[in-house]
Coordinates of N, CA and C in Angstrom, one line a residue:
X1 N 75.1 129.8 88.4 CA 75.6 128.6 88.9 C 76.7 128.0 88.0
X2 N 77.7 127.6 88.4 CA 79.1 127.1 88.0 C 79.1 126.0 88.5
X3 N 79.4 124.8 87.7 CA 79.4 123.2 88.0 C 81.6 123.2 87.6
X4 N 82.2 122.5 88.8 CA 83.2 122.1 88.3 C 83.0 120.3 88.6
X5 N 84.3 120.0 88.0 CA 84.6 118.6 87.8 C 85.9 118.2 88.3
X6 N 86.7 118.0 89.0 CA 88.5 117.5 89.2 C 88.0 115.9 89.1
X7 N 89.3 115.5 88.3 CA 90.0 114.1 88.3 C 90.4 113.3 89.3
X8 N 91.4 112.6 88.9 CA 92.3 111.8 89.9 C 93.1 112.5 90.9
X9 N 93.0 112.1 92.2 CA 94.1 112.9 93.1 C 95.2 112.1 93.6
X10 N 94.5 110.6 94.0 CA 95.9 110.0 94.4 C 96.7 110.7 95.3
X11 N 96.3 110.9 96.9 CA 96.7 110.9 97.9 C 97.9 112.6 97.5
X12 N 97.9 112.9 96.5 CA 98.1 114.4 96.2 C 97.7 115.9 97.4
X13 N 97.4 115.8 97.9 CA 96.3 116.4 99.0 C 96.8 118.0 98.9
X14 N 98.3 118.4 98.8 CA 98.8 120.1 98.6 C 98.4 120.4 97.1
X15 N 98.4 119.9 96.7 CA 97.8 120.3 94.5 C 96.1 120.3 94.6
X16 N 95.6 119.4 96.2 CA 94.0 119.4 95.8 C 94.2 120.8 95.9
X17 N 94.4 120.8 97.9 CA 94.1 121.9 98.1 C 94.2 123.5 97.9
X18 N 95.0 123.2 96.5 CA 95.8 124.7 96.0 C 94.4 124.7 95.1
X19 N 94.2 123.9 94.4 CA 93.2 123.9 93.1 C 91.9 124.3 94.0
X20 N 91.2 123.7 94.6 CA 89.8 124.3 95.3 C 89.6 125.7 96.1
X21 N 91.1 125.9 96.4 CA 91.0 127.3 96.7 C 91.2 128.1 95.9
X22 N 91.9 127.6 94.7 CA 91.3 128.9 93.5 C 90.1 129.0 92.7
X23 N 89.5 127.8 93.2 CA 87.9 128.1 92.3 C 87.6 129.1 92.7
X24 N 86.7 129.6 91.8 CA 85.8 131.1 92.2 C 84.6 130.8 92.7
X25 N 84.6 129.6 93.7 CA 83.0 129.3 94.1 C 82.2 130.1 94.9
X26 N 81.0 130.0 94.3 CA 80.0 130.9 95.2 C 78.5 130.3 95.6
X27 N 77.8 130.8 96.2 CA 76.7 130.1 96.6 C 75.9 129.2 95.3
X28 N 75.3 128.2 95.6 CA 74.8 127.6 94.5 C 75.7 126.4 93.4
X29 N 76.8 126.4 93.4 CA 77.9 126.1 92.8 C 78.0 124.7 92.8
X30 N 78.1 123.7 92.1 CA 78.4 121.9 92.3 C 79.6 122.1 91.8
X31 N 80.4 121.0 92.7 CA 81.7 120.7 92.8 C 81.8 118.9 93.2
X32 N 82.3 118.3 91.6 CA 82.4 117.0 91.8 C 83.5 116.5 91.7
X33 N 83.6 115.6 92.5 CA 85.1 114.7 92.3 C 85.0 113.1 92.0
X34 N 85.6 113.0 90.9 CA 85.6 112.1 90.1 C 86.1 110.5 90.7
X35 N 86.6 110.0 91.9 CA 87.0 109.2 92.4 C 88.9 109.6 92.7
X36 N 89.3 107.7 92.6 CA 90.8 108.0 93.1 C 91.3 108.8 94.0
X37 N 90.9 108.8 95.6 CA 91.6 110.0 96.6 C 92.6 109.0 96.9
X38 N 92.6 107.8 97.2 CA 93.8 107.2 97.4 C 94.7 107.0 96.9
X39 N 95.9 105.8 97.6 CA 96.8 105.1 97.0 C 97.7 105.6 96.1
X40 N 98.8 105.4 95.7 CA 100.4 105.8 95.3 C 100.9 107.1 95.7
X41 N 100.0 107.8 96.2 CA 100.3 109.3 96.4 C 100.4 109.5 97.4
X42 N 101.1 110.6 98.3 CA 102.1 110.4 99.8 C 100.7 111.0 100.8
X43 N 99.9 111.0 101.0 CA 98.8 111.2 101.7 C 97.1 111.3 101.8
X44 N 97.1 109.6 101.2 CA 95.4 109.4 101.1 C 94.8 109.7 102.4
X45 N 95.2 109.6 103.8 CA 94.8 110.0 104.6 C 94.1 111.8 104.8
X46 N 95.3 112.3 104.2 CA 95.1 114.2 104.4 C 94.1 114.3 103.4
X47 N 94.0 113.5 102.1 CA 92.8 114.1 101.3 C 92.0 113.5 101.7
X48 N 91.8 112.9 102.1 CA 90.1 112.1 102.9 C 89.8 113.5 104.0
X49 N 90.5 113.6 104.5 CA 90.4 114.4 106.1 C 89.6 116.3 105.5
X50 N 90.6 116.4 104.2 CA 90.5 117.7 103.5 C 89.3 117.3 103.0
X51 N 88.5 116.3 102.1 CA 87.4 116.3 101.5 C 86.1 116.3 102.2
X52 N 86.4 115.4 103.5 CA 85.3 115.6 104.4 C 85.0 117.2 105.4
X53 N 85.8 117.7 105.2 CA 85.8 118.8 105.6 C 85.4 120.0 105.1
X54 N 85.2 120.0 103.7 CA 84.4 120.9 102.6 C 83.5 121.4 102.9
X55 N 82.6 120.3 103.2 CA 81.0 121.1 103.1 C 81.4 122.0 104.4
X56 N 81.9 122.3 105.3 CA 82.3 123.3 106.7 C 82.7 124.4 105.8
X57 N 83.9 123.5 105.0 CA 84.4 125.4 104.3 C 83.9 125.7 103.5
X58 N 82.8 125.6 102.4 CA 82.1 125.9 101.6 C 80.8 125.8 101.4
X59 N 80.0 125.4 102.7 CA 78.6 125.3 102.9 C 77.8 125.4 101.8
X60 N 77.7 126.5 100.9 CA 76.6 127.0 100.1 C 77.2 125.8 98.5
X61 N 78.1 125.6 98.8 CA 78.3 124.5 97.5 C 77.7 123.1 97.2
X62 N 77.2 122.6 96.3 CA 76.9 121.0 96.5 C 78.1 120.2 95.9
X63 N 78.5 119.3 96.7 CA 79.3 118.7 96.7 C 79.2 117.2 96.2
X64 N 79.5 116.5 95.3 CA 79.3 115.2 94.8 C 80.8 114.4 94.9
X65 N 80.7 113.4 95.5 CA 82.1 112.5 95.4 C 81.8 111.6 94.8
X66 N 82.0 110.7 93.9 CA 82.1 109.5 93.2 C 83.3 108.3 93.7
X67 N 82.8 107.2 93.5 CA 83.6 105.9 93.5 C 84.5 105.6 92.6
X68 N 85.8 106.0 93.0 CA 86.7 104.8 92.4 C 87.3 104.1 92.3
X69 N 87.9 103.1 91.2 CA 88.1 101.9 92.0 C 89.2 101.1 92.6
X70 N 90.3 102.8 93.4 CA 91.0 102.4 94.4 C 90.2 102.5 95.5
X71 N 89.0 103.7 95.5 CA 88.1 103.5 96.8 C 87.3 101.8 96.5
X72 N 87.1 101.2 95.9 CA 86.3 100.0 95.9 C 87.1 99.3 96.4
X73 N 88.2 98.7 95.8 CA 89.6 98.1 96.1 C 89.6 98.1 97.8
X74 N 90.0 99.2 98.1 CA 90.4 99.6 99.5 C 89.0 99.0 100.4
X75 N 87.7 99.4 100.3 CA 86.4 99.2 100.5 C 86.2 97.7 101.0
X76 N 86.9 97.1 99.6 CA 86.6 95.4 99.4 C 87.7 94.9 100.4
X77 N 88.8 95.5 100.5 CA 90.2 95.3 101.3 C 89.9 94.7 102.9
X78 N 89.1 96.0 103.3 CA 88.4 96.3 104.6 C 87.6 95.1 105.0
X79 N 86.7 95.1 104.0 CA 85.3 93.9 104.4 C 84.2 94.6 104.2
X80 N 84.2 95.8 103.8 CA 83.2 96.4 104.0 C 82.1 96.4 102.8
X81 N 82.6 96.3 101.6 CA 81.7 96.6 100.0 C 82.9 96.3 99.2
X82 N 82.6 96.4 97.6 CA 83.3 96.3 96.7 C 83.9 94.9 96.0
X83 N 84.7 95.4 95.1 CA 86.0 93.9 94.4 C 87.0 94.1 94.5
X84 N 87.3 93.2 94.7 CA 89.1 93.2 94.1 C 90.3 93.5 95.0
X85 N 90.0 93.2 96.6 CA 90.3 93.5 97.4 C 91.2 93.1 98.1
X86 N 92.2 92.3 96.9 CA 93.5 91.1 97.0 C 94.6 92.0 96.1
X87 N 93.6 92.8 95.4 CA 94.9 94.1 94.4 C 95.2 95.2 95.4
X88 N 94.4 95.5 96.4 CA 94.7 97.0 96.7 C 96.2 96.9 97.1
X89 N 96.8 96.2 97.9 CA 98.1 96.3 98.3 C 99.0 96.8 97.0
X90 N 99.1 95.6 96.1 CA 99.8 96.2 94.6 C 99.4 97.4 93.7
X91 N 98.4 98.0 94.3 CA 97.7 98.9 93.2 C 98.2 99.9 93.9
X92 N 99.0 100.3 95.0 CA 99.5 101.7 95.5 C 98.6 101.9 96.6
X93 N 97.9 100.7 97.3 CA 97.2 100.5 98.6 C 98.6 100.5 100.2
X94 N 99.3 100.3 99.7 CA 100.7 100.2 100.9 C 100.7 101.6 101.5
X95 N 100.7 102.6 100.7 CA 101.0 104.3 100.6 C 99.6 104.5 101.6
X96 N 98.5 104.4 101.1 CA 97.6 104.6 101.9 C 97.5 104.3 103.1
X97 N 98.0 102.8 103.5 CA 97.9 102.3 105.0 C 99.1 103.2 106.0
X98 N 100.0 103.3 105.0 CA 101.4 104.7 105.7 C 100.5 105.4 106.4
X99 N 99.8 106.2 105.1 CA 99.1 107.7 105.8 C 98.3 107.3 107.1
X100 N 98.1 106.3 107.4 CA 96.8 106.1 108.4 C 97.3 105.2 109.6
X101 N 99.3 105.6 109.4 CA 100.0 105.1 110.5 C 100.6 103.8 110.3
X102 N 99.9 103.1 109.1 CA 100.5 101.3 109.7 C 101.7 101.2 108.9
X103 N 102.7 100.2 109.1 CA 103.7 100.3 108.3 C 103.5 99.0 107.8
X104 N 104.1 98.1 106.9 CA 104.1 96.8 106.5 C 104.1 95.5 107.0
X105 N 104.7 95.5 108.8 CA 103.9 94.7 109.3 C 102.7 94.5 109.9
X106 N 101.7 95.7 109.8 CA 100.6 96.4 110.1 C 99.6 95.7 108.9
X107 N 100.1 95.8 107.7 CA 99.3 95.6 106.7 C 98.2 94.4 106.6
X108 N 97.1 94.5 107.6 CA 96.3 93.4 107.5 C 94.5 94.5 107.7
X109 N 94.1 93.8 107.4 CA 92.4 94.2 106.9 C 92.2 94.8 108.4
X110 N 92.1 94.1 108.9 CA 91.8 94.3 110.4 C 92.2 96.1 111.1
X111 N 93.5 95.4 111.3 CA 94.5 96.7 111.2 C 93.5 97.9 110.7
X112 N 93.9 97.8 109.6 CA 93.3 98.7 108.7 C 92.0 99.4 109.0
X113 N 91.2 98.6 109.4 CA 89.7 98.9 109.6 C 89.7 99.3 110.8
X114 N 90.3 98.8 112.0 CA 90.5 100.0 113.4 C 91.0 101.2 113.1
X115 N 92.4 101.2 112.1 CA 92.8 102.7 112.2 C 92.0 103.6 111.2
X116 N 91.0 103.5 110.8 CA 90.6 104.5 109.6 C 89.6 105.1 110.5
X117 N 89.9 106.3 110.4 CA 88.4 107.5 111.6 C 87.1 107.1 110.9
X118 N 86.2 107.2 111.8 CA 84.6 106.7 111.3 C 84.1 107.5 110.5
X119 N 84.6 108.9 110.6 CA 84.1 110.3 109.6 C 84.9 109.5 107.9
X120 N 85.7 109.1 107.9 CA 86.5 108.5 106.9 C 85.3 107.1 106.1
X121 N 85.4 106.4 107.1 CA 84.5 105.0 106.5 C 83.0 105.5 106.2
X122 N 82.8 106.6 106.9 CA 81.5 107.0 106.6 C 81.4 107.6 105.0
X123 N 82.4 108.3 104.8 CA 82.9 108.9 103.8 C 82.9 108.3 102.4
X124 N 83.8 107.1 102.7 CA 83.7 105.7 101.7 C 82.2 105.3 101.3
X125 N 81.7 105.0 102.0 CA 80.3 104.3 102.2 C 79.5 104.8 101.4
X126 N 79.5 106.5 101.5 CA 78.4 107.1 100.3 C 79.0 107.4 99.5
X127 N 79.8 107.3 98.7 CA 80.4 107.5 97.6 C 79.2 107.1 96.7
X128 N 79.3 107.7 95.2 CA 78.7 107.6 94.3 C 79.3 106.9 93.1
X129 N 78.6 106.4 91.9 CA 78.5 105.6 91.5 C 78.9 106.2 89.7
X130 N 78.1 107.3 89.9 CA 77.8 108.3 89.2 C 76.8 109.6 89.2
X131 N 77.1 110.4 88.7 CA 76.3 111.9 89.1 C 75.9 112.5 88.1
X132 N 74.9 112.9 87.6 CA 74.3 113.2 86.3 C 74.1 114.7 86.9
X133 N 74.3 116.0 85.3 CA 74.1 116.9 85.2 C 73.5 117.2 83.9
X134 N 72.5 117.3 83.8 CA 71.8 117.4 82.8 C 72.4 116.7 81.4
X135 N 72.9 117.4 80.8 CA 73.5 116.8 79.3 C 75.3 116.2 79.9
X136 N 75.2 116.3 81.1 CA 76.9 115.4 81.4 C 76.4 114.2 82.3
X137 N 77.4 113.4 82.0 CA 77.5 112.3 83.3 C 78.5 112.2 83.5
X138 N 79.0 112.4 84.7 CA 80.0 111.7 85.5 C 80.6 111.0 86.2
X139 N 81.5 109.9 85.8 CA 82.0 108.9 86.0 C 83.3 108.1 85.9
X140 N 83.6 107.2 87.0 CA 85.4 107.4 87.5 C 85.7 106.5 86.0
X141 N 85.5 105.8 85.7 CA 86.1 105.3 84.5 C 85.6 105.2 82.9
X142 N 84.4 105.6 83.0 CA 83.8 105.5 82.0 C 82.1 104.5 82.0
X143 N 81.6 104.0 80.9 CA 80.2 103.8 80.7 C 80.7 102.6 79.3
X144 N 79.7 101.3 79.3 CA 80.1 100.0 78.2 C 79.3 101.1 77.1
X145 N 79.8 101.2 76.2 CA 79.4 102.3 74.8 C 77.9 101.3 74.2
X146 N 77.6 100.1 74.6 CA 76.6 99.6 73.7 C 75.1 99.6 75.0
X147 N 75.1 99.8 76.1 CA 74.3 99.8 76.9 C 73.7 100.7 77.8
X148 N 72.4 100.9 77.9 CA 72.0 101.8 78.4 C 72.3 102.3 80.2
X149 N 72.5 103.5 80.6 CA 72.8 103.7 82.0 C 72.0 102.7 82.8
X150 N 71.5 102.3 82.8 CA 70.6 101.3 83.9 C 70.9 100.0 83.9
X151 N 71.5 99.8 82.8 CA 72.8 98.4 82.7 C 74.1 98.1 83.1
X152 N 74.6 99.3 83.2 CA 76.4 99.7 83.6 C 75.9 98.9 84.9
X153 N 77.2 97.6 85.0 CA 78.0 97.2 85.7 C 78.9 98.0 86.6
X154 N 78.9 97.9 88.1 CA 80.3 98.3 89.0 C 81.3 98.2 88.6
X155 N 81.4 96.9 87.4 CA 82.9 96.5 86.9 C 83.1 98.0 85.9
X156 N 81.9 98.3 85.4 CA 82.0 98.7 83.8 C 82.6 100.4 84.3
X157 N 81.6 101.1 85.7 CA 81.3 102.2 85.9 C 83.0 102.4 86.3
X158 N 83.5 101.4 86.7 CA 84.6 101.7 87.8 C 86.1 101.5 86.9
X159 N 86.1 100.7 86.1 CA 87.0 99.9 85.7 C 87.3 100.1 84.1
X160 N 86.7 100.3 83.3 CA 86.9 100.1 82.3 C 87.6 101.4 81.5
X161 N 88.2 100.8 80.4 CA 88.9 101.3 79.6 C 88.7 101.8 78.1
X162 N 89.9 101.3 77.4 CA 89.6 100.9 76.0 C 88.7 100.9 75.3
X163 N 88.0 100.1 75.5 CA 86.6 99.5 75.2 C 85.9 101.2 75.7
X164 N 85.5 101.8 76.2 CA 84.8 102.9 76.3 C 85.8 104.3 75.5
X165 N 86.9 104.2 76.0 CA 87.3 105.3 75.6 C 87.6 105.5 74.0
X166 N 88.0 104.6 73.1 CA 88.2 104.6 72.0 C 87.3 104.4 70.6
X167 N 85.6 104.2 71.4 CA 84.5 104.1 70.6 C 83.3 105.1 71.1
X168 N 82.6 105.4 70.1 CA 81.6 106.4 70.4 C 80.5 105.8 71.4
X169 N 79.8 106.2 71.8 CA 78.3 105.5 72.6 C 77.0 106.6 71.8
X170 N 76.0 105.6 72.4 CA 74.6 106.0 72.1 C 73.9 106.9 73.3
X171 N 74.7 107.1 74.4 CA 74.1 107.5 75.6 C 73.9 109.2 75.5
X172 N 73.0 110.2 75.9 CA 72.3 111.6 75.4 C 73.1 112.3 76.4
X173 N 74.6 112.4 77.0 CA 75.5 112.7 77.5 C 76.9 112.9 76.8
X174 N 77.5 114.3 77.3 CA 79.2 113.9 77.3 C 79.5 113.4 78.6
X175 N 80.2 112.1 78.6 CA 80.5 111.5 79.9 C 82.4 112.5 80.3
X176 N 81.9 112.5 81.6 CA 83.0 112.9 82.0 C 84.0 112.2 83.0
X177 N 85.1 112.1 82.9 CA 85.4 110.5 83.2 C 87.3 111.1 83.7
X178 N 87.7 109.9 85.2 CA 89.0 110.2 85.1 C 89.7 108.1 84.8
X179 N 90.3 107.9 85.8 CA 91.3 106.7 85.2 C 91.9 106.4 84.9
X180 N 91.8 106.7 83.6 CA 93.1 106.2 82.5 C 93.9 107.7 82.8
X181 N 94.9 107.8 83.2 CA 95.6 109.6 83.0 C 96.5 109.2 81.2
X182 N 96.3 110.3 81.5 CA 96.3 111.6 79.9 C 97.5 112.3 80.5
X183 N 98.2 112.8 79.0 CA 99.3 113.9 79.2 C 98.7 114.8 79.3
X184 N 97.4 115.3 78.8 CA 96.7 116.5 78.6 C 95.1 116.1 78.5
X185 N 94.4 116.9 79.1 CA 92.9 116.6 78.6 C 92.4 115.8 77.5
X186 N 91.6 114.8 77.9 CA 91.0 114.2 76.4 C 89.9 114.3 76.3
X187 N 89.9 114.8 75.0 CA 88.5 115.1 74.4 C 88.2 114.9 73.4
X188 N 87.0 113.9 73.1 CA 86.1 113.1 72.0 C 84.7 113.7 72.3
X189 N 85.1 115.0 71.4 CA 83.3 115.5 71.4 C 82.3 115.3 70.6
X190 N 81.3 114.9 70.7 CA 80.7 115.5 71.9 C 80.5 114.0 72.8
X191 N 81.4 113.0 73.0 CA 81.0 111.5 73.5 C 81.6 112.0 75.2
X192 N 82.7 112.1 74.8 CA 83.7 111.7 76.2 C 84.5 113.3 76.5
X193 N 85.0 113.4 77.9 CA 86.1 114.0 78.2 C 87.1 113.5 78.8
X194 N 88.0 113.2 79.3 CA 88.9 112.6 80.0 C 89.4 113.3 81.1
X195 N 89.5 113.2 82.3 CA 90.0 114.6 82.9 C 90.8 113.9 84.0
X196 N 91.6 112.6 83.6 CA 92.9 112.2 85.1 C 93.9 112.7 84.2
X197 N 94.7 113.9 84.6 CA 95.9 114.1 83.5 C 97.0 114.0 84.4
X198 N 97.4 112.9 85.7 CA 98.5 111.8 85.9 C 98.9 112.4 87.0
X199 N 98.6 113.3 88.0 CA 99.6 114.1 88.5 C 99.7 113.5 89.8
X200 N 99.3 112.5 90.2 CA 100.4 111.4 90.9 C 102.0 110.8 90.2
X201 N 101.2 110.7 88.6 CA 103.1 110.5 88.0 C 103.5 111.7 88.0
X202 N 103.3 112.7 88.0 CA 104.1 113.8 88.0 C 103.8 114.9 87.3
X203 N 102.3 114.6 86.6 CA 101.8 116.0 85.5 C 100.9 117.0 86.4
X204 N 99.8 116.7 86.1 CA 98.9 117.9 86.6 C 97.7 116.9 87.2
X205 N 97.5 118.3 88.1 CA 95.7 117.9 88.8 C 94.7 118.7 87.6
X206 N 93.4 118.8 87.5 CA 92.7 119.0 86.3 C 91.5 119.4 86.5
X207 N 91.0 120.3 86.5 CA 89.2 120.9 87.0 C 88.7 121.6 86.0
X208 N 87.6 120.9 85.3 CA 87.0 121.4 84.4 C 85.7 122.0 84.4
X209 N 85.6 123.4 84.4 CA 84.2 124.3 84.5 C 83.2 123.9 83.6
X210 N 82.0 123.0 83.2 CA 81.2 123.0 82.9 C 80.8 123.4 81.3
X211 N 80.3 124.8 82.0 CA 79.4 125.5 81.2 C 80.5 126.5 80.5
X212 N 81.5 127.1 81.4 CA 81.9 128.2 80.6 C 83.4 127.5 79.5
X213 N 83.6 126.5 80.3 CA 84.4 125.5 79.5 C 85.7 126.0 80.4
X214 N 86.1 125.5 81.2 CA 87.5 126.8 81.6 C 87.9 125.7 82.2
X215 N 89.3 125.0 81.9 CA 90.3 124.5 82.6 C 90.9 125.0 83.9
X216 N 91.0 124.8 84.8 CA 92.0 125.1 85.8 C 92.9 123.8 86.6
X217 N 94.1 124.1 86.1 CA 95.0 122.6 86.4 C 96.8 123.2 87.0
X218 N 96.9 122.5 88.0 CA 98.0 122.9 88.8 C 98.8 121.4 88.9
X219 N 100.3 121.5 88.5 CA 101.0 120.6 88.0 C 101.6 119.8 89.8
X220 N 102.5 119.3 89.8 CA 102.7 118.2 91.1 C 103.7 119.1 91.3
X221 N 103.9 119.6 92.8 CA 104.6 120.0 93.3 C 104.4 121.5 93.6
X222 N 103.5 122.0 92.5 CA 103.5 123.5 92.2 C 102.6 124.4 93.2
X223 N 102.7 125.4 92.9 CA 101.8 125.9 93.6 C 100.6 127.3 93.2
X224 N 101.2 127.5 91.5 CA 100.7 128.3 90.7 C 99.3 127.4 90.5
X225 N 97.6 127.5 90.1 CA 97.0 127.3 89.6 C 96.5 128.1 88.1
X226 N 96.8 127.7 87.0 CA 96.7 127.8 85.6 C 95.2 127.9 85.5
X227 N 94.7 129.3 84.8 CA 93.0 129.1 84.0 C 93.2 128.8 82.3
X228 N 92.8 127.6 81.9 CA 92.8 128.5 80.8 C 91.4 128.3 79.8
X229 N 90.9 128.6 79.1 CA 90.1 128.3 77.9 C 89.4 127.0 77.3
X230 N 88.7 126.2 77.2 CA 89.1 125.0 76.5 C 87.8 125.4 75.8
X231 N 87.1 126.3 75.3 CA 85.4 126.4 74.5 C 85.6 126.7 73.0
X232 N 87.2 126.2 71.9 CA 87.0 126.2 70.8 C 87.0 124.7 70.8
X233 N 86.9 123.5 72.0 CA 87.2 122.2 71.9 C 85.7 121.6 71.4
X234 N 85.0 122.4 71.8 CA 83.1 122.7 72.2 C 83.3 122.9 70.3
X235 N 84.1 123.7 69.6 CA 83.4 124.4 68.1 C 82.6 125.5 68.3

């Protein structure tokens, strides 16, 4: 069994779909994604449509999506769950309502909530929070370094920064985390990994193998998928 991990996509949907068809997945296999399908990137719509569509093209895989918190944003936008539902428009929520047809005079909650397909809101709805894999946790922004998992805050799990990424924690996990984008993988072993490396601004999409440690990351626009190594980062 092979556990992968991808980052941020940000409405990216031809870099998803180049990167999942080169995993080498096989029966048994978890495949999680880290949050961020929406917003600033030219097709939150096509990656929602492509994600929900997985378990059809890869049945034998388990599949984990996580919350993030452009999906919360967007979520809170609607009426449906979430915060902060006064940012999505400025946070690269405009791009999204495109994909799903409305144009700017469109842009009202309502609107919004008729045009989104129900396989879609359904989609939103279960999103996860976080996904535990034995000695990993996974999560869209990170974990508060002084508190135990059964304390993390929606603000904390979804939102945070600094404050997590630049200090060690007490928690019996390497968290694995997108959000903040990275020029390159970040890695604070054995605490954190970082795996949004920007490729809505223009770098790379990012899928990190687990166990055998193996990067696979395909840059914006491209269409090569890159393997490479990362198990001297391990020691």
């Amino acid at each position: 069994m092979a556990r992968y991990v991808i980052g941020d996509i940000h409405g990216c949907v031809d870099e998803l779909r180049r990167l999942v068809e080169t995993l080498p997945l096989v029966r048994g296999d978890q495949l999680v994604f880290l949050g961020d399908y929406v917003d600033r990137g030219p097709d939150a719509n096509a990656v929602v449509c492509y994600l929900v569509s997985l378990q059809g093209l890869i049945p034998q895989v388990e599949l984990a999506f996580l919350r993030g918190n452009h999906e919360d944003m967007f979520l809170s936008y609607i009426g449906i769950s979430g915060q902060h539902g006064d940012m999505f428009l400025i946070n690269g929520g405009k791009t999204t309502l495109a994909s799903y047809g409305l144009g700017p005079d469109d842009a009202t909650a309502e609107k919004a909530l008729a045009a989104i397909p129900a396989s879609h809101l359904s989609f939103f709805r279960q999103l996860k929070n976080y996904h535990m894999m034995d000695s990993f946790l996974c999560v869209h922004a990170g974990i508060h370094p002084q508190k135990p998992l059964a304390e993390q805050t929606d603000e904390e799990l979804l939102w945070i920064r600094n404050a997590f990424i630049y200090r060690s924690h007490s928690l019996p996990y390497t968290v694995l985390f997108g959000h903040t984008p990275q020029p390159t993988v970040f890695f604070d072993l054995p605490y954190k990994v970082g795996l949004d490396t920007g490729l809505v601004y223009g770098n790379m999409l990012t899928c990190l193998e687990v166990d055998e440690k193996v990067l696979f990351q395909i840059g914006r626009g491209r269409k090569r998928v890159s393997r490479t190594s990362a198990q001297r980062k391990w020691g």
